[in-house]
Amino acid sequence: MSTEKPIQADLLIHAKWILPVVPTGTVLEDHALAIRNKKIIAITASRDAESSISATTNIHLDSHALIPGLVNVHGHAAMSLLRGIADDIPLKQWLEQVVWPMESKFVSAEFVRQGANLAIAEMISSGTTCFADMYFFPDEVARAALDANMRVQLASPVLDFPTIWAQDAEEYIHKATELHDNYRNSELVHTAFGPHAPYTVSDQPLMKISTLAEELDVPIHMHVHETAQEVEEAVQTDGRRPLQRLAELGLLSPRLICVHATQLLDTEIELLAAHGASVAHCPESNLKLASGLCQVAKLLDAGVNVALGTDGCASNNDLDMFSEMRCAALLAKIVAADASALPAPQALELATINAARALGLDAVIGSLETGKYADITAVNLDRLNTMPLYNPVSQLVYAAQASQVSHVWCGGRLIFEEGELKTMDRDLIRESVMAWQQKIEQAR
């Protein structure tokens, strides 16, 4: 008989399957995961865990898969309050004729806080534990995320022109560095620079951002090559494609997250790979705005880190990473004319470890490994639409629905359980959203 003392844990979760994501495609059947002090301390067979781990709380999820909490690598959380306001029109018209005028009328600290609450509640309910956000009043999004106990990376927007948030590029950059100083020691809130796009930010601010990002050790999050029109106009006015300009300004590096990237030449894919930049793929938003098709298989084959995001609710119109994974996997096949492109395990990586890597957080989240934060999503696969079950990874990507998420933990804290938000008030969120709906409808 063993005389070794059992490992002490705060929580022990027994599950039918654990899908750690690392190594690729791994499926651990009838295993248990132990958590202590916010982090994963052990993953072992359930039969061994009963004798080797002593936990304050034990949970048995006999028909569930445990996956890393999903990481939404690009969005605009507050724009959830504009969901459905501008459907079925192309990006330029969508931005200039509807979204920007609406934002000029309504965006405020209160708008951002309450819009972020709606987005965070939706994301938690659908298994997302970390999101990247690019929007005004990022400090309000930080507070909302902290209150909900959700992880966030705030890409403070930078533009050449004035908005309610700042008057010029210098002020935007100052506010971004100030935000970084305020949250530099936070476990949940991380920061980045968010220059909006090559066509809205001039050379001098971009060079300054490149220098500061190195000094502060933070990413740069930017819409790049989102549409053919964007690229064509850049060539007409500047003589260069946007990515070439960014390369010449020194922005291409492992810090750069190129959002959308639907218009890439083979040489540009090689350029991204050579500099270690990431691509934030937002398939549903790209399709809805007819922005273009991202060549995911080519990017991955070249060694580019590709991560998955939803974009904002005003152009998606949801924050469901399960449907995003499925769309990404299916779209990659038709774009590559190859049914083997982006198989299910790789699609799951786009929404977990690849996304964490893009944000510079892969050492602490993105996979279920000992030493990482216990950001975990449990999915109940005992549903008609996920039966029969031969391969849990395949079912998660191609068949599961976000409504099958049963539990969500962030840093070991339970934040969602069987339809109930544990850190947010659903009724208060609903009341505030209905009030905003009334205001916006009256102004249309």
Short mmCIF file of C-alpha atoms in Angstrom, two decimals:
data_model
loop_
_atom_site.label_atom_id
_atom_site.label_comp_id
_atom_site.label_asym_id
_atom_site.label_seq_id
_atom_site.Cartn_x
_atom_site.Cartn_y
_atom_site.Cartn_z
CA MET A 1 0.00 0.00 0.00
CA SER A 2 1.31 3.43 -0.96
CA THR A 3 2.20 5.76 1.90
CA GLU A 4 2.46 8.85 -0.30
CA LYS A 5 0.26 11.71 0.76
CA PRO A 6 -2.41 12.64 -1.79
CA ILE A 7 -2.02 15.89 -3.72
CA GLN A 8 -4.19 18.65 -2.23
CA ALA A 9 -6.53 20.42 -4.68
CA ASP A 10 -9.29 22.99 -4.52
CA LEU A 11 -11.28 21.29 -7.27
CA LEU A 12 -11.17 17.94 -9.07
CA ILE A 13 -13.17 17.65 -12.29
CA HIS A 14 -13.81 14.15 -13.62
CA ALA A 15 -14.87 14.12 -17.28
CA LYS A 16 -15.61 11.54 -19.94
CA TRP A 17 -13.08 13.26 -22.20
CA ILE A 18 -10.35 15.83 -21.68
CA LEU A 19 -9.11 17.50 -24.86
CA PRO A 20 -5.95 19.36 -23.79
CA VAL A 21 -5.24 20.65 -27.37
CA VAL A 22 -1.53 20.15 -26.75
CA PRO A 23 -0.33 17.76 -28.17
CA THR A 24 -2.53 18.17 -31.26
CA GLY A 25 -5.58 15.90 -31.37
CA THR A 26 -5.02 14.31 -27.94
CA VAL A 27 -8.14 12.75 -26.42
CA LEU A 28 -7.95 11.59 -22.79
CA GLU A 29 -10.91 9.37 -21.91
CA ASP A 30 -12.16 9.00 -18.33
CA HIS A 31 -9.66 11.46 -16.92
CA ALA A 32 -9.69 14.05 -14.17
CA LEU A 33 -8.22 17.53 -13.90
CA ALA A 34 -7.10 19.04 -10.59
CA ILE A 35 -7.00 22.75 -9.78
CA ARG A 36 -5.29 24.60 -6.95
CA ASN A 37 -4.74 28.34 -6.55
CA LYS A 38 -6.28 29.17 -9.96
CA LYS A 39 -4.02 26.80 -11.90
CA ILE A 40 -4.05 23.25 -13.23
CA ILE A 41 -1.86 21.05 -11.03
CA ALA A 42 -2.57 17.58 -12.45
CA ILE A 43 -4.34 15.68 -15.21
CA THR A 44 -4.63 11.96 -14.63
CA ALA A 45 -6.86 8.94 -15.18
CA SER A 46 -9.97 9.19 -13.02
CA ARG A 47 -9.31 5.81 -11.41
CA ASP A 48 -5.92 7.06 -10.20
CA ALA A 49 -7.16 10.50 -9.18
CA GLU A 50 -9.45 9.04 -6.54
CA SER A 51 -6.49 7.84 -4.49
CA SER A 52 -3.79 10.33 -5.48
CA ILE A 53 -5.69 13.64 -5.24
CA SER A 54 -7.63 14.99 -2.29
CA ALA A 55 -9.90 17.84 -3.37
CA THR A 56 -12.15 20.20 -1.45
CA THR A 57 -14.74 19.87 -4.24
CA ASN A 58 -15.28 17.02 -6.71
CA ILE A 59 -17.36 17.29 -9.89
CA HIS A 60 -18.31 14.40 -12.16
CA LEU A 61 -19.19 15.25 -15.75
CA ASP A 62 -19.86 11.83 -17.20
CA SER A 63 -20.98 12.85 -20.69
CA HIS A 64 -18.84 15.94 -21.12
CA ALA A 65 -15.66 17.04 -22.88
CA LEU A 66 -13.35 19.47 -21.13
CA ILE A 67 -11.58 21.87 -23.47
CA PRO A 68 -9.48 24.97 -22.85
CA GLY A 69 -11.62 28.07 -22.46
CA LEU A 70 -12.09 29.45 -25.95
CA VAL A 71 -10.09 32.57 -26.86
CA ASN A 72 -11.79 35.12 -29.13
CA VAL A 73 -8.85 36.90 -30.73
CA HIS A 74 -10.71 39.88 -32.23
CA GLY A 75 -13.83 41.86 -31.44
CA HIS A 76 -15.45 45.14 -30.47
CA ALA A 77 -17.47 44.20 -27.39
CA ALA A 78 -19.48 47.39 -26.95
CA MET A 79 -20.79 47.10 -30.51
CA SER A 80 -23.06 44.33 -29.24
CA LEU A 81 -25.53 47.17 -28.63
CA LEU A 82 -25.54 47.73 -32.42
CA ARG A 83 -26.32 44.11 -33.26
CA GLY A 84 -28.54 44.02 -36.35
CA ILE A 85 -28.42 47.78 -36.95
CA ALA A 86 -26.66 47.60 -40.33
CA ASP A 87 -27.16 44.30 -42.09
CA ASP A 88 -26.65 43.24 -45.70
CA ILE A 89 -24.41 46.10 -46.89
CA PRO A 90 -20.66 46.16 -47.76
CA LEU A 91 -17.98 47.27 -45.31
CA LYS A 92 -17.37 50.83 -46.59
CA GLN A 93 -21.07 51.67 -46.61
CA TRP A 94 -21.57 49.81 -43.32
CA LEU A 95 -18.87 51.90 -41.64
CA GLU A 96 -19.35 55.31 -43.18
CA GLN A 97 -23.14 55.51 -43.54
CA VAL A 98 -24.35 53.62 -40.48
CA VAL A 99 -21.81 52.58 -37.85
CA TRP A 100 -19.68 55.72 -37.56
CA PRO A 101 -22.73 58.05 -37.46
CA MET A 102 -24.34 55.84 -34.81
CA GLU A 103 -21.16 55.79 -32.77
CA SER A 104 -20.87 59.59 -32.92
CA LYS A 105 -24.36 59.85 -31.45
CA PHE A 106 -24.22 57.18 -28.76
CA VAL A 107 -20.74 56.07 -27.74
CA SER A 108 -19.92 57.03 -24.16
CA ALA A 109 -18.38 55.37 -21.13
CA GLU A 110 -21.84 54.08 -20.17
CA PHE A 111 -22.50 52.73 -23.68
CA VAL A 112 -19.19 50.86 -23.67
CA ARG A 113 -19.62 49.43 -20.16
CA GLN A 114 -23.13 48.14 -20.81
CA GLY A 115 -22.32 46.90 -24.29
CA ALA A 116 -19.30 45.08 -22.88
CA ASN A 117 -21.47 43.49 -20.20
CA LEU A 118 -23.78 42.12 -22.89
CA ALA A 119 -20.85 40.80 -24.94
CA ILE A 120 -19.10 39.25 -21.94
CA ALA A 121 -22.28 37.51 -20.81
CA GLU A 122 -22.78 36.08 -24.30
CA MET A 123 -19.17 34.94 -24.56
CA ILE A 124 -19.10 33.29 -21.14
CA SER A 125 -22.36 31.49 -21.89
CA SER A 126 -20.84 30.07 -25.07
CA GLY A 127 -17.57 28.88 -23.55
CA THR A 128 -15.20 31.81 -24.13
CA THR A 129 -12.91 32.73 -21.23
CA CYS A 130 -10.62 35.28 -22.91
CA PHE A 131 -11.20 37.90 -25.59
CA ALA A 132 -9.29 40.63 -27.36
CA ASP A 133 -11.12 43.93 -27.70
CA MET A 134 -10.50 47.02 -29.78
CA TYR A 135 -12.78 49.90 -28.85
CA PHE A 136 -13.09 53.29 -27.18
CA PHE A 137 -13.14 53.60 -23.37
CA PRO A 138 -11.15 50.37 -22.91
CA ASP A 139 -10.95 51.10 -19.19
CA GLU A 140 -14.71 50.43 -19.01
CA VAL A 141 -14.24 47.07 -20.74
CA ALA A 142 -11.49 46.28 -18.22
CA ARG A 143 -13.84 46.94 -15.32
CA ALA A 144 -16.59 44.85 -16.88
CA ALA A 145 -14.19 41.94 -17.46
CA LEU A 146 -12.81 42.14 -13.92
CA ASP A 147 -16.32 42.16 -12.43
CA ALA A 148 -17.20 39.09 -14.49
CA ASN A 149 -13.86 37.38 -13.74
CA MET A 150 -13.06 37.05 -17.45
CA ARG A 151 -9.71 37.44 -19.16
CA VAL A 152 -9.27 40.24 -21.74
CA GLN A 153 -6.60 41.88 -23.84
CA LEU A 154 -7.46 45.50 -24.58
CA ALA A 155 -6.11 46.85 -27.87
CA SER A 156 -6.48 50.57 -27.23
CA PRO A 157 -7.57 52.19 -30.51
CA VAL A 158 -5.30 54.62 -32.33
CA LEU A 159 -6.53 56.84 -35.17
CA ASP A 160 -5.35 60.04 -36.84
CA PHE A 161 -8.71 61.76 -36.42
CA PRO A 162 -10.69 62.82 -33.35
CA THR A 163 -13.41 60.76 -31.66
CA ILE A 164 -15.07 60.93 -28.27
CA TRP A 165 -12.09 58.97 -26.88
CA ALA A 166 -9.21 61.17 -28.09
CA GLN A 167 -8.36 64.09 -30.39
CA ASP A 168 -5.31 62.88 -32.26
CA ALA A 169 -2.88 59.97 -32.54
CA GLU A 170 -0.67 61.35 -29.79
CA GLU A 171 -3.53 61.35 -27.29
CA TYR A 172 -4.68 57.85 -28.29
CA ILE A 173 -1.15 56.52 -27.78
CA HIS A 174 -0.82 58.31 -24.43
CA LYS A 175 -4.09 56.74 -23.25
CA ALA A 176 -2.92 53.32 -24.41
CA THR A 177 0.31 53.57 -22.39
CA GLU A 178 -1.64 54.87 -19.39
CA LEU A 179 -3.98 51.86 -19.59
CA HIS A 180 -0.96 49.57 -19.72
CA ASP A 181 0.48 51.19 -16.59
CA ASN A 182 -2.82 50.75 -14.76
CA TYR A 183 -3.09 47.02 -15.50
CA ARG A 184 0.50 45.88 -15.94
CA ASN A 185 0.23 43.58 -12.89
CA SER A 186 -3.27 42.27 -13.51
CA GLU A 187 -3.86 38.53 -14.00
CA LEU A 188 -7.03 39.12 -16.00
CA VAL A 189 -6.49 42.37 -17.91
CA HIS A 190 -3.76 42.64 -20.54
CA THR A 191 -3.11 45.44 -23.00
CA ALA A 192 -2.02 46.01 -26.59
CA PHE A 193 -1.84 48.84 -29.10
CA GLY A 194 -4.77 48.93 -31.52
CA PRO A 195 -3.96 51.11 -34.52
CA HIS A 196 -7.23 50.80 -36.39
CA ALA A 197 -5.98 50.18 -39.95
CA PRO A 198 -3.28 51.35 -42.37
CA TYR A 199 -5.73 53.78 -43.98
CA THR A 200 -6.62 55.50 -40.68
CA VAL A 201 -3.16 55.82 -39.10
CA SER A 202 -0.20 57.68 -40.65
CA ASP A 203 3.48 56.76 -40.60
CA GLN A 204 4.71 58.70 -37.56
CA PRO A 205 2.20 57.23 -35.07
CA LEU A 206 2.83 53.73 -36.45
CA MET A 207 6.56 54.06 -35.95
CA LYS A 208 6.02 55.32 -32.42
CA ILE A 209 3.68 52.40 -31.69
CA SER A 210 6.29 49.96 -33.00
CA THR A 211 8.91 51.37 -30.64
CA LEU A 212 6.59 51.50 -27.61
CA ALA A 213 5.29 47.97 -28.20
CA GLU A 214 8.87 46.70 -27.96
CA GLU A 215 9.55 48.75 -24.82
CA LEU A 216 6.33 47.66 -23.09
CA ASP A 217 6.41 44.09 -24.46
CA VAL A 218 2.83 44.18 -25.81
CA PRO A 219 1.17 43.17 -29.09
CA ILE A 220 -0.05 45.38 -31.93
CA HIS A 221 -3.56 44.57 -33.09
CA MET A 222 -4.56 46.01 -36.49
CA HIS A 223 -7.07 45.53 -39.33
CA VAL A 224 -4.86 44.66 -42.32
CA HIS A 225 -5.86 43.83 -45.92
CA GLU A 226 -9.51 43.47 -44.93
CA THR A 227 -10.93 44.25 -48.39
CA ALA A 228 -9.70 44.50 -51.98
CA GLN A 229 -10.81 48.14 -52.04
CA GLU A 230 -8.57 48.95 -49.06
CA VAL A 231 -5.55 47.51 -50.87
CA GLU A 232 -6.39 49.17 -54.20
CA GLU A 233 -6.82 52.59 -52.63
CA ALA A 234 -3.52 52.24 -50.78
CA VAL A 235 -1.71 51.43 -54.01
CA GLN A 236 -3.34 54.42 -55.73
CA THR A 237 -2.48 56.91 -52.98
CA ASP A 238 0.80 55.54 -51.67
CA GLY A 239 2.14 53.30 -54.42
CA ARG A 240 2.46 50.39 -51.98
CA ARG A 241 0.25 47.64 -50.69
CA PRO A 242 -0.47 48.18 -46.96
CA LEU A 243 1.55 45.20 -45.77
CA GLN A 244 4.60 46.43 -47.66
CA ARG A 245 4.25 49.82 -45.98
CA LEU A 246 3.94 48.20 -42.54
CA ALA A 247 7.04 46.13 -43.23
CA GLU A 248 9.01 49.21 -44.22
CA LEU A 249 7.85 50.99 -41.06
CA GLY A 250 9.11 48.10 -38.94
CA LEU A 251 5.75 46.85 -37.69
CA LEU A 252 6.06 43.28 -38.93
CA SER A 253 7.12 41.11 -36.01
CA PRO A 254 5.72 38.39 -33.73
CA ARG A 255 3.87 41.22 -31.95
CA LEU A 256 1.68 42.04 -34.95
CA ILE A 257 -1.82 40.57 -35.23
CA CYS A 258 -3.18 41.16 -38.73
CA VAL A 259 -6.95 41.12 -38.46
CA HIS A 260 -8.91 39.69 -41.43
CA ALA A 261 -6.05 39.44 -43.98
CA THR A 262 -8.39 38.38 -46.79
CA GLN A 263 -6.24 39.90 -49.55
CA LEU A 264 -2.80 38.34 -49.44
CA LEU A 265 -0.36 37.54 -52.22
CA ASP A 266 1.82 34.44 -51.83
CA THR A 267 4.81 36.72 -51.26
CA GLU A 268 2.91 38.48 -48.45
CA ILE A 269 2.13 35.16 -46.80
CA GLU A 270 5.86 34.40 -46.91
CA LEU A 271 6.56 37.84 -45.45
CA LEU A 272 4.20 37.22 -42.50
CA ALA A 273 5.79 33.84 -41.89
CA ALA A 274 9.32 35.24 -42.03
CA HIS A 275 8.51 37.89 -39.44
CA GLY A 276 6.41 35.65 -37.16
CA ALA A 277 3.25 37.78 -37.39
CA SER A 278 -0.17 36.30 -36.61
CA VAL A 279 -3.45 36.47 -38.52
CA ALA A 280 -6.79 36.94 -36.75
CA HIS A 281 -9.28 35.08 -38.95
CA CYS A 282 -12.91 36.26 -38.65
CA PRO A 283 -14.73 34.06 -41.19
CA GLU A 284 -18.36 34.89 -40.42
CA SER A 285 -17.81 38.64 -40.42
CA ASN A 286 -15.79 38.40 -43.64
CA LEU A 287 -18.59 36.44 -45.30
CA LYS A 288 -21.35 38.72 -44.07
CA LEU A 289 -19.61 41.88 -45.29
CA ALA A 290 -18.36 40.12 -48.44
CA SER A 291 -14.89 41.37 -47.51
CA GLY A 292 -13.04 38.40 -48.97
CA LEU A 293 -11.69 34.96 -48.15
CA CYS A 294 -8.71 34.29 -45.91
CA GLN A 295 -6.34 31.63 -47.27
CA VAL A 296 -6.07 29.78 -43.97
CA ALA A 297 -4.56 26.56 -45.30
CA LYS A 298 -1.84 28.44 -47.19
CA LEU A 299 -1.04 30.54 -44.13
CA LEU A 300 -0.79 27.51 -41.85
CA ASP A 301 1.28 25.58 -44.37
CA ALA A 302 3.68 28.52 -44.54
CA GLY A 303 4.03 28.51 -40.76
CA VAL A 304 1.91 31.58 -39.99
CA ASN A 305 0.06 31.47 -36.67
CA VAL A 306 -3.65 31.77 -37.49
CA ALA A 307 -6.14 32.47 -34.69
CA LEU A 308 -9.91 32.77 -34.64
CA GLY A 309 -12.12 35.72 -33.79
CA THR A 310 -15.74 36.71 -34.19
CA ASP A 311 -15.30 40.43 -34.89
CA GLY A 312 -18.03 42.63 -33.40
CA CYS A 313 -21.72 41.82 -33.13
CA ALA A 314 -22.58 44.61 -35.56
CA SER A 315 -21.00 42.61 -38.37
CA ASN A 316 -21.29 38.97 -37.33
CA ASN A 317 -23.96 39.06 -35.55
CA ASP A 318 -23.00 36.85 -32.61
CA LEU A 319 -20.00 35.97 -30.47
CA ASP A 320 -20.36 32.20 -30.78
CA MET A 321 -16.91 30.62 -31.19
CA PHE A 322 -18.40 27.19 -31.86
CA SER A 323 -20.12 28.37 -35.02
CA GLU A 324 -16.95 30.30 -35.88
CA MET A 325 -14.85 27.13 -35.62
CA ARG A 326 -17.24 25.22 -37.84
CA CYS A 327 -17.38 28.03 -40.39
CA ALA A 328 -13.60 28.35 -40.42
CA ALA A 329 -13.11 24.63 -40.97
CA LEU A 330 -15.66 24.42 -43.78
CA LEU A 331 -14.57 27.62 -45.49
CA ALA A 332 -10.90 26.62 -45.41
CA LYS A 333 -11.76 23.50 -47.40
CA ILE A 334 -13.57 25.31 -50.20
CA VAL A 335 -10.94 28.07 -50.41
CA ALA A 336 -8.15 25.49 -50.67
CA ALA A 337 -10.26 23.13 -52.83
CA ASP A 338 -9.10 20.45 -50.40
CA ALA A 339 -11.39 18.53 -48.04
CA SER A 340 -8.45 17.81 -45.74
CA ALA A 341 -7.71 21.49 -45.13
CA LEU A 342 -8.13 22.66 -41.51
CA PRO A 343 -9.22 19.37 -39.90
CA ALA A 344 -11.16 19.47 -36.64
CA PRO A 345 -8.16 19.33 -34.24
CA GLN A 346 -6.52 22.23 -36.05
CA ALA A 347 -9.76 24.25 -36.04
CA LEU A 348 -9.91 23.81 -32.26
CA GLU A 349 -6.32 25.04 -32.03
CA LEU A 350 -7.27 28.24 -33.89
CA ALA A 351 -9.75 29.01 -31.10
CA THR A 352 -7.46 28.08 -28.21
CA ILE A 353 -3.66 27.75 -28.28
CA ASN A 354 -3.15 29.67 -31.54
CA ALA A 355 -5.30 32.52 -30.28
CA ALA A 356 -3.43 32.58 -26.98
CA ARG A 357 -0.15 32.64 -28.93
CA ALA A 358 -1.31 35.58 -31.03
CA LEU A 359 -2.07 37.51 -27.85
CA GLY A 360 1.27 36.56 -26.29
CA LEU A 361 -0.51 34.56 -23.58
CA ASP A 362 0.22 30.99 -24.66
CA ALA A 363 2.50 30.41 -21.65
CA VAL A 364 -0.47 30.81 -19.30
CA ILE A 365 -3.66 29.90 -21.23
CA GLY A 366 -4.85 28.22 -24.43
CA SER A 367 -4.36 24.56 -23.50
CA LEU A 368 -5.04 22.28 -20.56
CA GLU A 369 -1.55 21.76 -19.16
CA THR A 370 -0.18 21.73 -15.63
CA GLY A 371 1.01 25.15 -14.56
CA LYS A 372 -1.44 27.05 -16.75
CA TYR A 373 -4.46 28.94 -15.50
CA ALA A 374 -7.53 26.77 -15.14
CA ASP A 375 -9.52 28.41 -17.94
CA ILE A 376 -11.83 25.53 -18.82
CA THR A 377 -15.04 24.95 -20.74
CA ALA A 378 -17.18 21.83 -20.28
CA VAL A 379 -19.41 20.75 -23.17
CA ASN A 380 -22.18 18.21 -22.70
CA LEU A 381 -22.03 15.90 -25.70
CA ASP A 382 -25.04 13.85 -24.60
CA ARG A 383 -27.37 15.54 -27.08
CA LEU A 384 -29.10 14.19 -30.15
CA ASN A 385 -27.08 16.44 -32.46
CA THR A 386 -23.78 15.05 -31.11
CA MET A 387 -24.79 11.38 -31.20
CA PRO A 388 -23.50 8.84 -32.09
CA LEU A 389 -20.07 9.86 -30.89
CA TYR A 390 -16.99 8.33 -32.49
CA ASN A 391 -14.64 11.29 -32.20
CA PRO A 392 -15.24 14.02 -29.58
CA VAL A 393 -12.99 16.57 -31.33
CA SER A 394 -14.90 16.14 -34.59
CA GLN A 395 -18.22 16.48 -32.78
CA LEU A 396 -17.13 19.69 -31.05
CA VAL A 397 -16.14 21.36 -34.30
CA TYR A 398 -18.71 20.01 -36.76
CA ALA A 399 -21.80 19.28 -34.66
CA ALA A 400 -21.80 20.81 -31.18
CA GLN A 401 -23.73 23.96 -30.39
CA ALA A 402 -22.79 26.68 -27.92
CA SER A 403 -25.93 25.83 -25.94
CA GLN A 404 -24.21 22.57 -24.95
CA VAL A 405 -21.69 24.47 -22.80
CA SER A 406 -22.52 23.45 -19.25
CA HIS A 407 -19.71 24.86 -17.12
CA VAL A 408 -17.04 27.54 -17.55
CA TRP A 409 -14.15 28.25 -15.22
CA CYS A 410 -11.73 31.16 -15.52
CA GLY A 411 -8.67 30.91 -13.31
CA GLY A 412 -10.36 28.05 -11.50
CA ARG A 413 -13.41 30.14 -10.58
CA LEU A 414 -16.78 28.89 -11.79
CA ILE A 415 -18.36 31.66 -13.86
CA PHE A 416 -21.08 29.69 -15.68
CA GLU A 417 -23.05 26.62 -14.63
CA GLU A 418 -25.96 24.95 -16.41
CA GLY A 419 -27.32 28.14 -17.97
CA GLU A 420 -26.60 30.38 -14.98
CA LEU A 421 -24.12 33.25 -15.06
CA LYS A 422 -22.33 33.09 -11.71
CA THR A 423 -20.62 36.50 -11.79
CA MET A 424 -23.14 38.60 -13.73
CA ASP A 425 -26.79 39.63 -13.34
CA ARG A 426 -28.66 38.55 -16.46
CA ASP A 427 -31.76 40.61 -15.59
CA LEU A 428 -29.79 43.83 -15.11
CA ILE A 429 -28.01 43.28 -18.42
CA ARG A 430 -31.30 42.72 -20.16
CA GLU A 431 -32.81 45.90 -18.68
CA SER A 432 -29.87 48.06 -19.77
CA VAL A 433 -29.89 46.58 -23.28
CA MET A 434 -33.61 47.24 -23.70
CA ALA A 435 -33.08 50.85 -22.60
CA TRP A 436 -30.34 51.29 -25.22
CA GLN A 437 -32.49 49.66 -27.87
CA GLN A 438 -35.21 52.20 -27.22
CA LYS A 439 -32.77 55.14 -27.44
CA ILE A 440 -31.22 53.91 -30.66
CA GLU A 441 -34.54 53.09 -32.31
CA GLN A 442 -35.81 56.61 -31.59
CA ALA A 443 -32.73 58.10 -33.28
CA ARG A 444 -32.88 56.05 -36.47
#
